[in-house]
Coordinates of C-alpha atoms and ligand atoms in Angstrom, one line a residue:
M17 CA 21.2 4.6 19.2
S18 CA 20.7 7.0 16.2
R19 CA 17.2 7.4 15.0
I20 CA 16.4 6.4 11.4
K21 CA 13.3 7.9 9.8
I22 CA 10.8 5.8 8.1
F23 CA 9.4 7.1 4.8
D24 CA 6.4 5.1 3.7
T25 CA 5.6 4.9 -0.1
T26 CA 2.9 2.2 0.1
L27 CA 0.4 4.7 -1.2
R28 CA 2.7 5.9 -4.2
D29 CA 5.2 3.3 -5.2
G30 CA 3.3 0.5 -3.6
E31 CA 0.1 1.6 -5.4
Q32 CA 2.0 1.2 -8.7
S33 CA 1.9 -2.6 -8.2
P34 CA 0.2 -4.1 -11.1
G35 CA -3.6 -4.5 -10.6
V36 CA -3.7 -2.2 -7.5
N37 CA -5.9 0.9 -7.7
L38 CA -7.0 2.2 -4.4
N39 CA -9.8 4.6 -4.0
K40 CA -9.5 7.8 -1.9
L41 CA -11.3 6.2 1.0
E42 CA -9.0 3.2 1.0
K43 CA -5.9 5.4 0.8
L44 CA -7.2 7.5 3.7
E45 CA -7.7 4.3 5.9
I46 CA -4.2 3.0 5.0
A47 CA -2.8 6.6 5.8
K48 CA -4.4 6.7 9.3
Q49 CA -3.1 3.2 10.0
L50 CA 0.5 4.3 8.9
E51 CA 0.2 7.2 11.4
R52 CA -0.8 4.7 14.2
L53 CA 2.2 2.7 13.1
G54 CA 4.3 5.7 13.6
V55 CA 5.9 6.2 10.2
D56 CA 7.7 9.5 10.0
R57 CA 6.6 10.4 6.5
I58 CA 3.8 9.2 4.2
E59 CA 4.3 9.7 0.5
A60 CA 0.6 10.0 -0.3
G61 CA 0.8 10.1 -4.2
F62 CA 1.6 12.0 -7.3
P63 CA -0.9 14.8 -7.4
A64 CA -0.2 15.9 -10.9
S65 CA -0.8 12.4 -12.2
S66 CA -4.7 12.5 -11.9
K67 CA -7.6 14.1 -10.4
G68 CA -8.1 11.1 -8.1
D69 CA -4.5 11.1 -7.0
F70 CA -4.8 14.8 -6.3
E71 CA -7.9 14.5 -4.1
A72 CA -6.4 11.6 -2.2
V73 CA -3.3 13.3 -1.3
K74 CA -5.2 16.5 -0.3
E75 CA -7.5 14.4 2.0
I76 CA -4.6 12.7 3.6
A77 CA -2.7 15.9 4.1
D78 CA -5.8 17.5 5.7
T79 CA -6.2 14.5 8.0
M80 CA -2.7 13.5 9.2
E81 CA -1.9 14.9 12.7
T82 CA 1.6 14.2 13.4
T83 CA 2.9 12.6 10.2
S84 CA 4.7 14.5 7.5
V85 CA 2.9 14.2 4.2
I86 CA 5.1 14.3 1.0
A87 CA 4.0 14.3 -2.6
L88 CA 6.0 13.3 -5.7
A89 CA 6.5 15.7 -8.6
R90 CA 8.6 15.7 -11.7
T91 CA 11.0 18.7 -12.4
V92 CA 8.2 20.7 -13.9
K93 CA 6.8 23.9 -12.5
S94 CA 3.1 22.7 -13.0
D95 CA 3.8 19.5 -11.0
I96 CA 5.2 21.5 -8.1
D97 CA 2.3 23.9 -8.2
T98 CA -0.3 21.0 -8.2
A99 CA 1.5 19.4 -5.3
W100 CA 1.5 22.5 -3.3
E101 CA -2.2 22.9 -4.0
A102 CA -2.9 19.4 -2.5
L103 CA -0.5 19.8 0.4
K104 CA -0.8 23.4 1.5
A105 CA -3.2 22.6 4.5
A106 CA -0.9 19.7 5.7
K107 CA 0.7 20.2 9.2
K108 CA 4.1 19.1 7.8
P109 CA 4.1 19.3 4.0
A110 CA 7.0 18.1 2.0
I111 CA 7.8 17.6 -1.8
H112 CA 9.6 14.9 -3.5
I113 CA 11.1 15.9 -6.9
F114 CA 13.2 13.5 -9.0
L115 CA 15.2 13.4 -12.1
A116 CA 17.4 10.6 -13.5
T117 CA 21.1 10.8 -13.3
S118 CA 22.3 7.7 -14.9
P119 CA 23.9 7.8 -18.4
I120 CA 21.3 5.4 -19.7
H121 CA 18.3 7.3 -18.4
M122 CA 19.7 10.7 -19.4
E123 CA 20.5 9.7 -22.8
Y124 CA 17.7 7.5 -23.7
K125 CA 14.8 8.6 -21.6
L126 CA 15.2 12.2 -20.8
R127 CA 17.4 13.1 -23.9
K128 CA 19.2 15.6 -21.8
T129 CA 22.9 16.3 -21.3
P130 CA 24.3 16.0 -17.8
E131 CA 24.6 19.9 -17.6
E132 CA 20.9 20.2 -18.4
V133 CA 20.0 17.6 -15.7
I134 CA 21.9 19.8 -13.2
E135 CA 20.4 23.0 -14.3
T136 CA 16.8 21.6 -14.3
S137 CA 17.3 20.0 -10.9
V138 CA 18.7 23.2 -9.3
E139 CA 16.1 25.5 -10.8
M140 CA 13.2 23.2 -9.7
V141 CA 14.5 22.6 -6.2
R142 CA 14.8 26.4 -5.8
Y143 CA 11.2 26.9 -7.2
A144 CA 9.9 24.2 -4.8
K145 CA 11.6 25.7 -1.9
E146 CA 9.7 29.0 -2.3
R147 CA 6.7 27.1 -1.2
F148 CA 7.8 23.9 0.7
P149 CA 9.7 24.0 4.0
E150 CA 11.0 20.5 3.1
V151 CA 12.3 19.6 -0.3
Q152 CA 13.5 16.1 -1.1
W153 CA 15.5 15.6 -4.3
S154 CA 15.9 12.2 -5.9
A155 CA 18.5 11.0 -8.4
E156 CA 16.5 8.5 -10.2
D157 CA 18.7 5.4 -11.0
A158 CA 21.3 6.7 -8.7
S159 CA 22.8 3.3 -8.3
R160 CA 23.7 3.2 -11.9
S161 CA 25.1 6.8 -12.1
D162 CA 28.5 8.0 -12.4
L163 CA 29.6 8.9 -8.8
P164 CA 31.6 12.1 -9.4
F165 CA 28.7 13.4 -11.5
L166 CA 26.3 12.3 -8.6
A167 CA 28.5 14.2 -6.1
E168 CA 28.5 17.3 -8.3
I169 CA 24.8 17.5 -8.8
I170 CA 24.1 16.7 -5.2
E171 CA 26.4 19.6 -4.0
K172 CA 24.3 22.0 -6.3
V173 CA 20.8 20.9 -5.3
I174 CA 21.8 21.2 -1.7
D175 CA 23.0 24.8 -2.4
A176 CA 19.6 25.4 -4.1
G177 CA 17.8 24.5 -0.9
A178 CA 17.2 20.7 -0.8
N179 CA 16.7 19.2 2.7
V180 CA 16.8 15.5 1.8
I181 CA 18.8 13.7 -0.9
N182 CA 17.4 10.3 -1.9
L183 CA 19.6 7.8 -3.9
P184 CA 17.3 5.3 -5.0
D185 CA 18.2 1.8 -6.6
T186 CA 15.5 2.4 -9.0
V187 CA 15.9 -1.0 -10.9
G188 CA 17.0 -3.2 -7.9
Y189 CA 20.4 -3.8 -9.4
A190 CA 22.8 -2.8 -6.6
T191 CA 24.5 -5.2 -4.1
P192 CA 24.6 -4.2 -0.3
E193 CA 28.3 -3.4 -0.5
E194 CA 28.2 -1.2 -3.7
Y195 CA 25.1 0.5 -2.5
G196 CA 26.6 1.3 0.9
K197 CA 29.7 2.6 -0.9
M198 CA 27.7 5.1 -2.8
F199 CA 26.4 6.7 0.4
K200 CA 30.0 6.7 1.9
Y201 CA 31.2 8.3 -1.4
M202 CA 28.8 11.2 -1.0
K203 CA 29.7 11.6 2.7
D204 CA 33.3 11.9 1.7
N205 CA 33.1 13.9 -1.4
V206 CA 30.1 16.4 -1.2
P207 CA 31.4 19.3 0.9
N208 CA 28.0 20.5 2.1
I209 CA 26.5 16.9 2.6
D210 CA 26.0 17.5 6.4
Q211 CA 23.4 20.1 5.7
V212 CA 20.9 17.3 4.6
S213 CA 19.5 13.9 5.5
L214 CA 20.4 11.0 3.2
S215 CA 17.7 8.7 2.1
C216 CA 17.7 5.2 0.5
H217 CA 14.9 3.7 -1.7
C218 CA 15.6 0.1 -2.7
H219 CA 13.7 -2.3 -5.1
D220 CA 13.7 -5.9 -4.6
D221 CA 14.5 -7.4 -8.0
L222 CA 17.4 -9.4 -6.8
G223 CA 15.8 -9.9 -3.4
M224 CA 18.2 -7.5 -1.8
A225 CA 16.1 -4.5 -1.0
V226 CA 16.2 -4.8 2.8
A227 CA 19.8 -5.7 2.9
N228 CA 20.6 -2.7 0.6
S229 CA 18.6 -0.4 2.9
I230 CA 20.6 -1.5 6.0
A231 CA 23.8 -1.2 4.1
A232 CA 22.9 2.4 3.3
V233 CA 22.0 3.1 6.9
E234 CA 25.4 1.8 8.0
N235 CA 27.0 4.3 5.5
G236 CA 25.1 7.4 6.5
A237 CA 21.5 7.2 5.4
T238 CA 19.2 8.5 8.0
Q239 CA 16.0 7.8 6.1
V240 CA 14.6 4.4 4.8
E241 CA 12.0 4.4 2.1
G242 CA 9.8 1.4 1.5
A243 CA 6.3 -0.1 1.5
I244 CA 4.3 -2.4 3.8
N245 CA 4.5 -6.0 2.8
G246 CA 7.2 -4.8 0.3
I247 CA 4.8 -4.1 -2.4
G248 CA 5.6 -1.7 -5.3
E249 CA 6.8 -1.6 -8.9
R250 CA 7.9 -5.1 -10.3
A251 CA 9.3 -7.1 -7.4
G252 CA 8.5 -4.3 -5.0
N253 CA 10.2 -2.1 -2.5
A254 CA 12.0 -2.7 0.7
A255 CA 9.5 -4.1 3.2
L256 CA 9.5 -1.6 6.0
E257 CA 8.4 -4.1 8.7
E258 CA 11.5 -6.2 7.9
V259 CA 13.8 -3.2 8.2
A260 CA 12.3 -2.0 11.5
V261 CA 12.2 -5.5 13.1
A262 CA 15.6 -6.3 11.9
L263 CA 17.0 -3.2 13.5
K264 CA 15.2 -3.9 16.7
V265 CA 16.0 -7.7 17.0
R266 CA 19.6 -7.1 16.2
S267 CA 20.0 -4.0 18.2
D268 CA 23.1 -5.7 19.8
F269 CA 24.7 -5.2 16.4
Y270 CA 23.0 -2.2 14.8
P271 CA 23.1 1.1 16.8
Y272 CA 20.0 2.4 15.2
E273 CA 16.3 2.6 16.0
T274 CA 13.0 3.6 14.2
G275 CA 9.9 5.2 15.8
L276 CA 7.7 2.4 14.6
V277 CA 5.1 1.0 17.0
L278 CA 6.1 -2.6 16.3
N279 CA 2.9 -4.1 17.6
E280 CA 0.8 -2.3 15.0
I281 CA 2.7 -4.1 12.2
K282 CA 0.4 -7.0 11.8
R283 CA -2.7 -4.9 11.6
T284 CA -1.0 -2.6 9.1
S285 CA 0.1 -5.5 7.0
D286 CA -3.3 -7.1 6.9
L287 CA -5.1 -3.8 6.0
V288 CA -2.7 -3.1 3.1
A289 CA -3.0 -6.8 1.9
K290 CA -6.7 -6.5 2.1
L291 CA -7.3 -3.2 0.5
T292 CA -4.8 -3.7 -2.3
A293 CA -6.0 -7.4 -2.7
M294 CA -2.3 -8.3 -2.7
H295 CA -1.9 -11.4 -0.6
V296 CA 1.1 -11.8 1.6
Q297 CA 3.0 -15.1 0.9
A298 CA 2.8 -17.5 3.8
N299 CA 6.6 -17.8 4.4
K300 CA 7.0 -13.9 4.1
A301 CA 9.4 -12.6 6.9
I302 CA 7.6 -10.9 9.9
V303 CA 4.0 -10.9 8.6
G304 CA 3.5 -14.2 6.7
R305 CA 1.1 -16.7 8.1
N306 CA 3.9 -19.2 8.8
A307 CA 6.4 -16.7 10.1
F308 CA 5.8 -18.0 13.7
S309 CA 4.9 -21.6 13.2
H310 CA 7.3 -24.4 13.8
E311 CA 6.6 -27.6 11.8
S312 CA 9.5 -29.8 12.8
G313 CA 9.1 -31.8 16.0
I314 CA 12.6 -30.9 17.1
H315 CA 11.8 -27.2 16.8
Q316 CA 8.4 -27.5 18.5
D317 CA 10.0 -29.4 21.3
G318 CA 12.7 -26.7 21.6
V319 CA 10.2 -23.7 21.6
L320 CA 8.1 -25.4 24.3
K321 CA 11.1 -25.9 26.6
H322 CA 12.5 -22.4 26.0
V323 CA 11.1 -20.0 23.3
E324 CA 14.4 -18.5 22.3
T325 CA 15.8 -21.9 21.1
Y326 CA 14.2 -21.2 17.7
E327 CA 12.1 -18.1 18.0
I328 CA 14.0 -14.8 17.5
I329 CA 10.8 -12.6 17.2
T330 CA 7.8 -13.1 19.4
P331 CA 4.4 -12.9 17.8
A332 CA 3.4 -10.2 20.3
M333 CA 6.2 -7.9 19.4
V334 CA 4.7 -7.4 15.9
G335 CA 1.1 -7.7 17.0
V336 CA 0.3 -11.1 16.0
Q337 CA -2.5 -12.5 18.3
E338 CA -1.8 -15.9 19.7
A339 CA -5.2 -17.2 19.0
N340 CA -7.9 -15.6 17.1
T341 CA -9.7 -14.2 20.2
L342 CA -13.3 -14.5 20.3
F343 CA -14.9 -11.4 21.4
L344 CA -18.6 -10.7 20.9
G345 CA -21.6 -13.0 20.3
K346 CA -25.3 -12.9 19.9
H347 CA -26.0 -11.1 23.2
S348 CA -23.4 -8.3 22.8
G349 CA -24.9 -4.9 22.9
R350 CA -24.2 -1.8 21.0
H351 CA -22.1 -0.4 23.8
A352 CA -19.6 -3.3 23.9
F353 CA -19.5 -3.2 20.1
K354 CA -18.6 0.6 20.1
E355 CA -15.9 -0.1 22.8
K356 CA -14.3 -2.7 20.5
I357 CA -14.2 -0.5 17.6
Q358 CA -12.5 2.2 19.6
E359 CA -9.8 -0.3 20.6
F360 CA -9.0 -0.5 16.8
G361 CA -8.4 3.3 16.9
V362 CA -10.9 3.7 14.1
E363 CA -13.5 6.4 14.2
L364 CA -17.0 5.9 12.9
S365 CA -19.8 8.2 12.3
D366 CA -23.3 7.4 13.9
T367 CA -24.5 6.2 10.6
E368 CA -21.4 4.0 10.0
L369 CA -21.6 2.6 13.4
Q370 CA -25.2 1.7 12.9
L371 CA -24.3 0.1 9.7
A372 CA -21.5 -1.9 11.2
F373 CA -23.6 -2.9 14.1
D374 CA -26.4 -4.3 11.7
K375 CA -23.8 -6.3 9.8
F376 CA -22.4 -7.6 13.0
K377 CA -25.8 -8.7 14.3
L378 CA -26.4 -10.4 11.0
L379 CA -23.4 -12.5 11.6
T380 CA -24.4 -13.3 15.1
D381 CA -27.9 -14.2 13.9
H382 CA -26.3 -17.1 12.0
N383 CA -24.9 -18.2 15.3
K384 CA -21.3 -17.1 14.3
E385 CA -18.7 -16.6 16.9
V386 CA -17.4 -13.1 15.9
T387 CA -13.7 -12.6 16.0
D388 CA -11.6 -9.3 16.1
D389 CA -10.7 -10.0 12.5
D390 CA -14.4 -10.2 11.5
I391 CA -15.2 -6.9 13.0
Y392 CA -12.2 -5.2 11.5
T393 CA -13.2 -6.6 8.1
I394 CA -16.6 -5.2 8.5
I395 CA -15.7 -1.9 9.5
M396 CA -13.1 -1.6 6.7
E397 CA -15.7 -2.5 4.1
I398 CA -17.9 0.2 5.4
K399 CA -15.1 3.0 5.7
T400 CA -13.8 2.1 2.1
D401 CA -17.1 1.6 0.2
S402 CA -17.0 4.5 -2.3
E403 CA -20.5 5.8 -2.9
E404 CA -19.4 8.8 -5.0
M405 CA -19.5 7.1 -8.4
D406 CA -21.8 5.6 -10.9
K407 CA -21.0 1.9 -10.9
Y408 CA -22.2 -1.6 -11.6
E409 CA -24.3 -3.1 -8.9
I410 CA -25.7 -6.6 -8.2
E411 CA -29.4 -6.5 -7.9
S412 CA -29.9 -10.1 -7.3
F413 CA -28.5 -13.5 -8.6
Q414 CA -29.3 -17.1 -8.1
V415 CA -27.0 -20.1 -8.7
Y416 CA -28.4 -23.6 -9.4
Y417 CA -26.0 -26.4 -8.7
G418 CA -26.3 -30.2 -8.6
T419 CA -24.1 -33.1 -9.3
E420 CA -26.4 -34.1 -12.2
N421 CA -26.7 -31.1 -14.3
S422 CA -24.6 -28.0 -15.4
P423 CA -24.3 -25.2 -12.9
T424 CA -26.5 -22.2 -14.0
A425 CA -26.5 -18.6 -12.8
V426 CA -29.2 -16.0 -13.2
V427 CA -27.9 -12.5 -12.5
R428 CA -29.6 -9.1 -12.5
L429 CA -27.3 -6.0 -12.7
T430 CA -27.7 -2.2 -12.6
S431 CA -25.3 -0.5 -15.0
P432 CA -23.6 2.8 -14.2
D433 CA -26.4 4.6 -16.2
K434 CA -29.0 2.9 -13.8
E435 CA -30.4 0.5 -16.5
Q436 CA -31.1 -3.0 -15.3
F437 CA -30.0 -6.1 -17.3
E438 CA -30.6 -9.8 -16.6
A439 CA -29.1 -12.8 -18.1
A440 CA -28.8 -16.6 -17.3
L441 CA -25.9 -18.9 -18.5
T442 CA -24.3 -22.2 -17.6
G443 CA -20.7 -23.0 -16.7
N444 CA -18.5 -25.9 -15.6
G445 CA -18.7 -24.8 -12.0
S446 CA -20.8 -22.4 -9.9
V447 CA -18.4 -19.5 -9.9
E448 CA -17.7 -19.9 -13.5
A449 CA -21.4 -19.8 -14.4
L450 CA -21.7 -16.7 -12.2
Y451 CA -18.7 -15.0 -13.9
K452 CA -19.8 -15.8 -17.5
T453 CA -23.2 -14.5 -16.7
M454 CA -22.0 -11.3 -15.2
E455 CA -19.4 -10.9 -18.1
S456 CA -22.2 -11.1 -20.6
L457 CA -23.9 -8.2 -18.9
I458 CA -21.0 -5.8 -18.6
G459 CA -20.1 -3.6 -21.5
E460 CA -16.3 -4.1 -21.2
E461 CA -13.9 -6.8 -22.4
L462 CA -13.3 -9.0 -19.4
K463 CA -11.0 -11.8 -18.7
L464 CA -10.4 -13.6 -15.4
I465 CA -6.7 -13.8 -14.5
D466 CA -6.8 -14.9 -10.8
Y467 CA -9.3 -15.8 -8.3
Q468 CA -8.8 -16.6 -4.7
L469 CA -11.0 -17.3 -1.6
N470 CA -9.8 -17.0 1.8
S471 CA -11.4 -17.2 5.2
V472 CA -11.1 -14.4 7.7
G473 CA -10.0 -15.7 11.0
G474 CA -10.9 -19.4 11.0
G475 CA -13.5 -22.0 11.6
Q476 CA -16.4 -23.3 9.6
D477 CA -18.5 -20.1 10.0
A478 CA -15.6 -17.7 9.0
L479 CA -16.3 -14.8 6.6
A480 CA -15.3 -15.6 3.2
E481 CA -13.0 -13.0 1.4
A482 CA -12.7 -13.2 -2.3
Y483 CA -9.9 -11.7 -4.4
V484 CA -10.3 -11.4 -8.1
Q485 CA -7.9 -10.3 -10.7
L486 CA -9.4 -9.3 -14.1
S487 CA -8.2 -8.0 -17.3
V488 CA -10.6 -5.2 -18.1
N489 CA -10.1 -3.9 -21.7
G490 CA -6.6 -5.2 -21.5
E491 CA -5.8 -3.6 -18.1
V492 CA -5.1 -5.5 -15.0
M493 CA -7.6 -4.6 -12.0
N494 CA -7.7 -6.1 -8.6
G495 CA -11.1 -6.6 -6.9
R496 CA -12.1 -7.9 -3.4
S497 CA -15.1 -8.4 -1.2
S498 CA -16.1 -10.3 1.9
H499 CA -19.3 -12.1 2.8
Q500 CA -20.4 -14.9 4.9
D501 CA -21.5 -16.6 1.5
V502 CA -18.6 -17.6 -0.8
L503 CA -20.7 -17.0 -4.0
M504 CA -21.8 -13.5 -2.8
A505 CA -18.2 -12.6 -1.8
S506 CA -17.1 -13.9 -5.3
A507 CA -19.8 -12.0 -7.2
S508 CA -19.1 -8.7 -5.4
A509 CA -15.3 -9.0 -5.9
Y510 CA -15.7 -9.4 -9.6
I511 CA -17.9 -6.3 -9.7
N512 CA -15.5 -4.5 -7.5
A513 CA -12.6 -5.0 -10.0
V514 CA -14.9 -3.7 -12.9
N515 CA -15.9 -0.7 -10.8
R516 CA -12.3 0.2 -10.0
Y517 CA -11.6 0.3 -13.8
I518 CA -14.6 2.5 -14.3
L519 CA -13.5 4.8 -11.4
K520 CA -10.0 5.0 -12.9
H521 CA -11.2 5.9 -16.3
S522 CA -13.8 8.4 -15.2
P523 CA -13.2 12.0 -16.8
G524 CA -10.1 13.6 -15.5
N525 CA -9.0 10.6 -13.6
Q526 CA -6.6 9.0 -16.0
K527 CA -3.3 8.3 -14.4
R528 CA 0.2 9.1 -15.5
A529 CA 2.7 6.5 -14.2
V530 CA 6.3 7.2 -13.1
S531 CA 9.1 5.2 -11.7
Q532 CA 11.5 6.2 -9.2
Ligands
ZN629 ZN1 10.6 3.0 -6.4

């Protein structure tokens, strides 16, 4: 078995999904979970793109114990310097610099000749290598590049000191056979290729990202880049959980293994879905809600007689609990609660623990049977609640609903400059009345794009999780919140989306987007 490295870009490419804007605390919690999952490398962000991204990358770099932390940079000295500032305290710092090599990108986007692209790449790899022990160079749009030209530039950047060469299918255009051939070509035609690792990075525009990644591995790639739940630009990246489980389940066919702790997959997937407010489709491979349910009677019968008749992956392999295990109730004490949290691998300060315990007690006061999922939701809300900014806060609200008259909401909000406003409006439904009233109090142009309500775990007394997608001054923002009451969860999710916009546009935090 040869070992394939997993390069996770959930926090960089994944975070470029429309509507997703993670704050520093959310990124840090995802990074910690990725380390528990056992990824080899975390692409934590693009430090030169914004102050917020710089700080998040730095915090992750300072925190990771065993995982290599890599940051994205353009082929510009100042980007490389900024990345080094963010990463210098990391145990295993690395940099990822990229430049496009396809004729269409060089001519229309970069307006550079192929010779200039080689010269710039070589110069910047050399510059990065003066600081970073590990330098990854990417040929953006590699799959639409001229192969002899690609071989020429790769040879030169290896001579300049690159350790990893990444050949992305930036626009999700390649087929598995073609993409595999590109790696084979470099293996055969670049004289110094054995000095570096080859990496693949695939987008899912044609639904072939995972197949393309595996084709690359079969042709010499030893690193796979991707994101949890396959999130990312447009149709997203290769879903890392699919790559890892495919290699595991078909180890009779593929002589490759990853270092992923497979039974951490479900928790990682849930956390990413929750914090990005990007839901996983029910029929998604490996982590979808239906991935392990059998609807047809013939299948159910077969599975009951012998699991392997229809089930190639066991739920336990990827950390899916058979039933939503009941764990603590009304009479559970602080000690039992603390032990449970340690099982999740999450560390809480004394204040956070107290806050979590109070929220837990509040749930049990309502006679709720509290599940693992509830506890995890509570502690993640506490861990990721950013207190550092001036934001909108809900002081109070009331919704009047009856079958005979129009639903009416009365809302009192505090604005980011600590002023209080109150309004009352009617709507066609309770949530609409609430949202219309809040919209009238917020000094931004707001339009609701999507609204979803889910229950955490199950049962009548489940926690409600609300997801909202808003257009704020024309920009798409996701928001989320959970609460035992659906209206409270809905109101908080709405405010959460607005506050993410405010944080993103706070001074020095405007973000520059890149593709790769
Ligand atoms: Zn990408």
